Short mmCIF file of C-alpha atoms and ligand atoms in Angstrom, two decimals:
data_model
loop_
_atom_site.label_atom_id
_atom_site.label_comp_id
_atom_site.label_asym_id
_atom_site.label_seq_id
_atom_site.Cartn_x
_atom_site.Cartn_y
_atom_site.Cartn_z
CA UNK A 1 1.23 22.72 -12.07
CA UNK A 2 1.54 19.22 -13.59
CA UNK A 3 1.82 19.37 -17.23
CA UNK A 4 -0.99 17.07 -19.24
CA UNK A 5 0.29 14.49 -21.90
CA UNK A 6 2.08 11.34 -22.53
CA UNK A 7 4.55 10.59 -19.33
CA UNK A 8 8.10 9.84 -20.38
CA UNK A 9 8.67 6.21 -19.12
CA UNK A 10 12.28 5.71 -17.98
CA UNK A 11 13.93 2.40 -16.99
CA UNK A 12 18.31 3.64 -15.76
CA UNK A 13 17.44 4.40 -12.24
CA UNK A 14 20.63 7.62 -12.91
CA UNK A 15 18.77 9.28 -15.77
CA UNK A 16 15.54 9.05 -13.82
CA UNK A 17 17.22 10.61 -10.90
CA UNK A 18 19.35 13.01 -12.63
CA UNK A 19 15.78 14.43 -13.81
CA UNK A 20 14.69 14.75 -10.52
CA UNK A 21 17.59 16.39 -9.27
CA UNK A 22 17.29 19.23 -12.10
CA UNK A 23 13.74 19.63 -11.81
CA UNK A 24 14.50 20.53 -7.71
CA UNK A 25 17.64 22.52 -8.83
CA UNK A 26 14.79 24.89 -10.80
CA UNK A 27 12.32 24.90 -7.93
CA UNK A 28 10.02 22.39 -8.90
CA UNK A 29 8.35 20.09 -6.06
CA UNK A 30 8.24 16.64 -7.14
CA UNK A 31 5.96 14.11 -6.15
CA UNK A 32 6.31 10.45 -5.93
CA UNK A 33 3.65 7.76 -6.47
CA UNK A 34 5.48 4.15 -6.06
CA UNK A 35 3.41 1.28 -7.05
CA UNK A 36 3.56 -2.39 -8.62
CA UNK A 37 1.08 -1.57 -11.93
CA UNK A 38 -1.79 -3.04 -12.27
CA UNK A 39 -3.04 0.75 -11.77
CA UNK A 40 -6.61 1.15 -10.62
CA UNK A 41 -8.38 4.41 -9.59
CA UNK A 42 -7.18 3.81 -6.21
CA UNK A 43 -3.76 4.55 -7.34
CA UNK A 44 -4.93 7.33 -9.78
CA UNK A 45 -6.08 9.11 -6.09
CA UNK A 46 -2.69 9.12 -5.42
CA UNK A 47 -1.82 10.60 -8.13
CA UNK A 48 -4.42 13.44 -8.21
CA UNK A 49 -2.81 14.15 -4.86
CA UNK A 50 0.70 13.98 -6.02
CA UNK A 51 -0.74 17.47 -8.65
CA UNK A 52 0.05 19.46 -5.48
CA UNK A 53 3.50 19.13 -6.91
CA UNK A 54 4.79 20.26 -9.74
CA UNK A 55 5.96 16.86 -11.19
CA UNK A 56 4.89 14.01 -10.68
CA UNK A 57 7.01 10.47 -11.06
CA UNK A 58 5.14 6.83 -11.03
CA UNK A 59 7.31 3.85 -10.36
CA UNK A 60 5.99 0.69 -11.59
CA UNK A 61 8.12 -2.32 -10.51
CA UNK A 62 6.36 -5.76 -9.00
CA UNK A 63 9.11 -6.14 -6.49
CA UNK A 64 10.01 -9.94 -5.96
CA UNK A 65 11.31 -9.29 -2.36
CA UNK A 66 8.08 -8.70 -1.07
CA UNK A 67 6.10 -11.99 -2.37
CA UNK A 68 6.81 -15.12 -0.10
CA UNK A 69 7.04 -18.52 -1.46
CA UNK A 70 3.96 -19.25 -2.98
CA UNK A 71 2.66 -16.29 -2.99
CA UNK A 72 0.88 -14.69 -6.23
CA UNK A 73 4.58 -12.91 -7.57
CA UNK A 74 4.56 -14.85 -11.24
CA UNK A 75 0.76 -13.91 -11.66
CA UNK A 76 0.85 -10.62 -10.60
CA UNK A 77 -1.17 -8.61 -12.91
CA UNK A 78 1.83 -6.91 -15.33
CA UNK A 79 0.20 -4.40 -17.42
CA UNK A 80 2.79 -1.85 -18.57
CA UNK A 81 1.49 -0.92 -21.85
CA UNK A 82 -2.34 -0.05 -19.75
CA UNK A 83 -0.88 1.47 -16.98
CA UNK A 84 0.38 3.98 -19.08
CA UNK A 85 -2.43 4.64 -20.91
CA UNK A 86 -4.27 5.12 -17.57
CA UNK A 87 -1.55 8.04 -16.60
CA UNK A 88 -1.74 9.80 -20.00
CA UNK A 89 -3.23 13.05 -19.12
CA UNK A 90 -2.96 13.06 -15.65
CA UNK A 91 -0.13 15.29 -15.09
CA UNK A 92 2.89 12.36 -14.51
CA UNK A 93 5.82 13.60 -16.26
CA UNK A 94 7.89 10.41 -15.77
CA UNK A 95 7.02 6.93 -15.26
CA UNK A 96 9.75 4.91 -13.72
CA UNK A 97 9.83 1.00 -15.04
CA UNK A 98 12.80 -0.14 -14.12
CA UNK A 99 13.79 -3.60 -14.92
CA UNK A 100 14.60 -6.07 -11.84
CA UNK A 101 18.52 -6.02 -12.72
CA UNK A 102 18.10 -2.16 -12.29
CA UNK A 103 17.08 -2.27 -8.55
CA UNK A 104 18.90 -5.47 -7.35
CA UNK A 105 22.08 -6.04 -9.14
CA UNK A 106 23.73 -9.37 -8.79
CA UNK A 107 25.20 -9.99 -6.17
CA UNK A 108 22.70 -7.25 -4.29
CA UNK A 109 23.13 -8.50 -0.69
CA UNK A 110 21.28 -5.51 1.05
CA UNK A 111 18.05 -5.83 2.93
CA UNK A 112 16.31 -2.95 5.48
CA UNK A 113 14.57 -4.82 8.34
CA UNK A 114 12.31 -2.16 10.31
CA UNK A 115 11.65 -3.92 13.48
CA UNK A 116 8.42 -3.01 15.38
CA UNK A 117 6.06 -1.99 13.54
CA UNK A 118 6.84 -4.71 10.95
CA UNK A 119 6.40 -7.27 13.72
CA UNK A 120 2.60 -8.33 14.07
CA UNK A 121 0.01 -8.98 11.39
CA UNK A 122 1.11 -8.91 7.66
CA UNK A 123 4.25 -8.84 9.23
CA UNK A 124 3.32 -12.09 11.51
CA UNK A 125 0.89 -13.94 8.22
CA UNK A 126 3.42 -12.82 5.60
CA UNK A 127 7.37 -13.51 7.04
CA UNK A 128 9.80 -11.47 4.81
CA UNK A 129 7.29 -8.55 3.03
CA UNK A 130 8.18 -5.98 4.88
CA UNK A 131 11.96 -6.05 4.50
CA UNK A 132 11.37 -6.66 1.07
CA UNK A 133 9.04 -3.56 0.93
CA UNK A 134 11.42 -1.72 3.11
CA UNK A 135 14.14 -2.11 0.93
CA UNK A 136 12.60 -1.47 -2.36
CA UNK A 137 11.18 1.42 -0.93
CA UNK A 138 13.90 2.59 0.43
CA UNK A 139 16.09 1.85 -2.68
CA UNK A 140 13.53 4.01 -4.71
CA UNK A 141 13.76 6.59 -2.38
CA UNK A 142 17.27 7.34 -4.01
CA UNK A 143 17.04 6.59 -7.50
CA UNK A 144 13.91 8.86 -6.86
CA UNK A 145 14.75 12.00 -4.48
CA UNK A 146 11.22 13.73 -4.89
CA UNK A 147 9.98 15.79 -2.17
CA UNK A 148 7.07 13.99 -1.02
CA UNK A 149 5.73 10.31 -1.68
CA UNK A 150 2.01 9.09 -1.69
CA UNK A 151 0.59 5.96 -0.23
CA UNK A 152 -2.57 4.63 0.33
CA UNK A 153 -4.17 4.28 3.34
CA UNK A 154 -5.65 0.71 2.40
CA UNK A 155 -2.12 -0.83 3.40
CA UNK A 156 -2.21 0.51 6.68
CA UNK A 157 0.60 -1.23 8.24
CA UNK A 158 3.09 -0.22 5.50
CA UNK A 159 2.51 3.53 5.64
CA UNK A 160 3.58 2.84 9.63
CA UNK A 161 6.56 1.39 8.22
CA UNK A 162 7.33 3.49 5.56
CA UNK A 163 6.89 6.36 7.69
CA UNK A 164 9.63 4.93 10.63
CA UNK A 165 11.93 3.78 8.16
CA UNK A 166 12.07 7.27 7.03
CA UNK A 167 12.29 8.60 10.66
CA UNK A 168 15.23 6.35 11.05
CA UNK A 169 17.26 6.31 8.31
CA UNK A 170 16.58 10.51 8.19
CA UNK A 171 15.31 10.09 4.54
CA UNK A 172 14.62 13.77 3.49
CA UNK A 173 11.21 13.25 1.76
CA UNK A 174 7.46 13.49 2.93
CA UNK A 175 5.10 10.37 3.56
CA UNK A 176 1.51 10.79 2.81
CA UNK A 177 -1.34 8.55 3.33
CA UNK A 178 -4.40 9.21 1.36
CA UNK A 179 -7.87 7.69 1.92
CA UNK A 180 -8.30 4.34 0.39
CA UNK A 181 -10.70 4.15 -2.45
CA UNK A 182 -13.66 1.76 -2.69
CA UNK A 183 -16.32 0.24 -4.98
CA UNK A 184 -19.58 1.28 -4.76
CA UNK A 185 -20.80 -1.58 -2.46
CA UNK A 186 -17.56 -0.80 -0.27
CA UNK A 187 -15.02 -3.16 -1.43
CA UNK A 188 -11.17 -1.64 -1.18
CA UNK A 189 -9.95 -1.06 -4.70
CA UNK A 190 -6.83 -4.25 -4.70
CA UNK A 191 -5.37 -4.90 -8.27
CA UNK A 192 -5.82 -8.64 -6.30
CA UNK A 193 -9.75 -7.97 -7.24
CA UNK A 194 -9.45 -9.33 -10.53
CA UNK A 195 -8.43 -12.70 -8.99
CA UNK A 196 -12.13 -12.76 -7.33
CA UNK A 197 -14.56 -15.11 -9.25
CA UNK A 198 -18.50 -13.34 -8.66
CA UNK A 199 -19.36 -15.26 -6.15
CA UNK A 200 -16.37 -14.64 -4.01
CA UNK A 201 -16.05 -11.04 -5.07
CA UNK A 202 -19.70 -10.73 -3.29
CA UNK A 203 -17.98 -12.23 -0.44
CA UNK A 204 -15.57 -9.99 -0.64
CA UNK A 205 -17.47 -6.92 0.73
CA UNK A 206 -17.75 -8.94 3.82
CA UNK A 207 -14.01 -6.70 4.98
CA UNK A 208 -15.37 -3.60 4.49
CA UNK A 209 -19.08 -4.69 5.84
CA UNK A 210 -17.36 -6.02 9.37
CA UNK A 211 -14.88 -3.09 9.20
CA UNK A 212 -18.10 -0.86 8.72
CA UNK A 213 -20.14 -2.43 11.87
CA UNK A 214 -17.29 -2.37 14.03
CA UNK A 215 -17.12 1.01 13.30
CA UNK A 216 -20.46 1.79 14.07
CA UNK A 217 -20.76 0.21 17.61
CA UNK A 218 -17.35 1.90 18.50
CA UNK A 219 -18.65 4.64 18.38
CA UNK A 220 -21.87 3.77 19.98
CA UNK A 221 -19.32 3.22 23.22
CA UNK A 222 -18.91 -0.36 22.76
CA UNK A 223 -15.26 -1.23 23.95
CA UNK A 224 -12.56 -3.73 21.65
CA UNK A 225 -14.21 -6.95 22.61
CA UNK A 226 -17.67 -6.23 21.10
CA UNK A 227 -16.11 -4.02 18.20
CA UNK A 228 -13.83 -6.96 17.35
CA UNK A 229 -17.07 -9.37 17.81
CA UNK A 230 -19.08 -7.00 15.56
CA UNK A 231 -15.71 -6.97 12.82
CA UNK A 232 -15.82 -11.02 12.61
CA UNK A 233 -19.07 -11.49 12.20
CA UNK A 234 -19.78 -11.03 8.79
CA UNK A 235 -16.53 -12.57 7.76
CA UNK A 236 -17.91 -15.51 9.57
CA UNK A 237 -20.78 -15.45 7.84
CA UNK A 238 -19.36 -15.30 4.21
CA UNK A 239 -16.66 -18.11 5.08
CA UNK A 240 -13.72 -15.99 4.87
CA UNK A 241 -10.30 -17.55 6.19
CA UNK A 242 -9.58 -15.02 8.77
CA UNK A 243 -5.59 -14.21 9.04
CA UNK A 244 -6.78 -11.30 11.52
CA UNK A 245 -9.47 -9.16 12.47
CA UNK A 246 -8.28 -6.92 15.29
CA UNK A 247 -8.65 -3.07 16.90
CA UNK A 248 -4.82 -1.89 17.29
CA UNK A 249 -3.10 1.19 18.16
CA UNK A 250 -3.13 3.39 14.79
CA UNK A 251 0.20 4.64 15.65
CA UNK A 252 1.56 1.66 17.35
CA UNK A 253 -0.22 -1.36 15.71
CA UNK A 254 0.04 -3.03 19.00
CA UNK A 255 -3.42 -4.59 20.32
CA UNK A 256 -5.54 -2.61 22.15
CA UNK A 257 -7.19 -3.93 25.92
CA UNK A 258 -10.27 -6.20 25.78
CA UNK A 259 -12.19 -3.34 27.46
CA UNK A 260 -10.79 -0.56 26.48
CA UNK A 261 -13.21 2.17 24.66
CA UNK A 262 -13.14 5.78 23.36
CA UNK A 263 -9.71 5.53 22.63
CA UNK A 264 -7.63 6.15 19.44
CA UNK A 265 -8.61 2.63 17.19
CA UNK A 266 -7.76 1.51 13.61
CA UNK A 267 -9.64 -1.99 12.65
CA UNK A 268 -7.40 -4.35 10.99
CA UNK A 269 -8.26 -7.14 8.77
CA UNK A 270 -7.46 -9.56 6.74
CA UNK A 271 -8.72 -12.68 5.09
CA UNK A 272 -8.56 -15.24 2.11
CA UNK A 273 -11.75 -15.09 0.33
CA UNK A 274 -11.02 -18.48 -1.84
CA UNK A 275 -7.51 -18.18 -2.60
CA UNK A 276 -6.98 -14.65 -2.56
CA UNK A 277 -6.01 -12.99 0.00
CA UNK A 278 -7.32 -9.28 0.96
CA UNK A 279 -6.89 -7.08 3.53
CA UNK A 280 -8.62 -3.65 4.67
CA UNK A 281 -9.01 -1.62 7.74
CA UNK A 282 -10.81 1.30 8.83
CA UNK A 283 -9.78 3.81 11.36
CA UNK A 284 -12.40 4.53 14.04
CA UNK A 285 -12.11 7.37 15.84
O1 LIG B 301 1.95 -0.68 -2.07
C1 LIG B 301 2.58 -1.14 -3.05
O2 LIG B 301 2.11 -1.16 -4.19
C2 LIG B 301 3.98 -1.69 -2.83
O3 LIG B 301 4.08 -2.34 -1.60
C3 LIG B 301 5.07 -0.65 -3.01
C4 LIG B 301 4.97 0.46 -1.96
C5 LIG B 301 5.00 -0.02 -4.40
C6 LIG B 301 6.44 -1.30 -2.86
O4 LIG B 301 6.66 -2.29 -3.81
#
């Protein structure tokens, strides 16, 4: 069992490892729960799930390789000192904060491209994020050889990559994807939220609204073409910026046929509600 109390935060990448490695050497199961801060009960999920282990290690690094020019990287929400507040007392026995020297050294010239499933969507609206997640993740994969790691299912698309990146490259560790949490009116938990002003954090719950209709008449028998109609609409209606709002493959992320129905179907979307950008999905069958 995870042990309550104060995690130990640890920034040299070979001391944090080094624990790792003895705490496997005794028999322990160690869990990993990688994240940029900003923690939120979403990622305090993943950590409840991570207490099937018997330490648990949360990384905490806002990884530049993954923000594209002008994207939000300098105003990232950095909250060290809270985040670790939030995990006293949740059974983490090591939080991993390592500085940005500690991950890419100079003259760091490696990058992991996962081709396919990186290829469409965030992949197509956001050029670059998922080698940059690719390699971080797979960078902290090493410094951090647990024997499972927990993402959320709220970035869809980067479990899939995570997931053949680790097929691939043989990684020994398991991936998995717990539910994504939401707000009481439906609205993924996103430590972009607090970017929202009220009005557009109403808007907002226009993703998980159209996500929740499309739903709904998929499994009424309607095929992609109406589900996708059904996904837009609301988005539409609250002026979101639609990057995507699509019924893919859950395995493959490729599109599914216009009249296709009753088959296997995650809805995909994303959107900037003023200037933030969100995304969400929902699997359907
Ligand atoms: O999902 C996230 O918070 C990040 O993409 C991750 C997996 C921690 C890599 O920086």
């Amino acid at each position: 069992m995870p042990r309550p109390g104060v995690p130990q935060i640890e920034t040299d990448p070979a001391i944090l490892r080094q624990h790792v490695l003895d705490a496997a050497a005794a028999g322990r199961r160690v869990g990993f729960v990688p994240t940029m801060g900003a923690l939120h009960a979403g990622h305090l999920s993943l950590v409840k799930a991570a207490a099937d282990c018997d330490d648990v290690v949360v990384s905490i690094f806002v990884n530049p390789t993954q923000f594209g020019p002008g994207e939000d990287f300098e105003r990232y929400p950095r909250s060290l000192q809270a985040d670790c507040e939030l995990l006293a007392d949740v059974g983490v026995r090591w939080v991993f904060a390592p500085p940005v020297e500690a991950i890419y050294p100079a003259g760091d010239a490696t990058r992991i491209t996962v081709d396919g499933p990186s290829r469409r969507w965030e992949g197509e609206h956001r050029p670059g994020h998922f080698q940059g997640v690719a390699t971080v993740v797979g960078k902290l994969f090493m410094m951090v050889p647990a024997a499972a790691a927990y993402f959320g299912a709220k970035d869809w698309q980067q479990t899939v990559v995570v997931r053949r990146m680790v097929r691939d490259l043989a990684i020994p560790i398991e991936i998995v994807v717990c539910p994504t949490m939401r707000e009481p009116d439906g609205l993924a938990m996103s430590s972009r939220n607090v970017y929202l002003s009220a009005d557009e954090r109403q808007r907002a719950v226009s993703l998980s609204a159209g996500l929740t209709e499309a739903r709904r008449v998929w499994q009424g028998g309607a095929n992609v073409a109406t589900a996708e109609r059904a996904l837009r609409e609301p988005l539409t209606h609250h002026a979101v910026q639609v990057d995507y709002a699509v019924l893919v493959d859950p395995t493959t992320l490729e599109p599914l046929p216009a009249q296709a129905s009753g088959v296997p179907a995650i809805a995909l979307v994303a959107g900037r509600v003023g200037s933030t950008r969100l995304i969400d999905n929902l699997l359907l069958s």
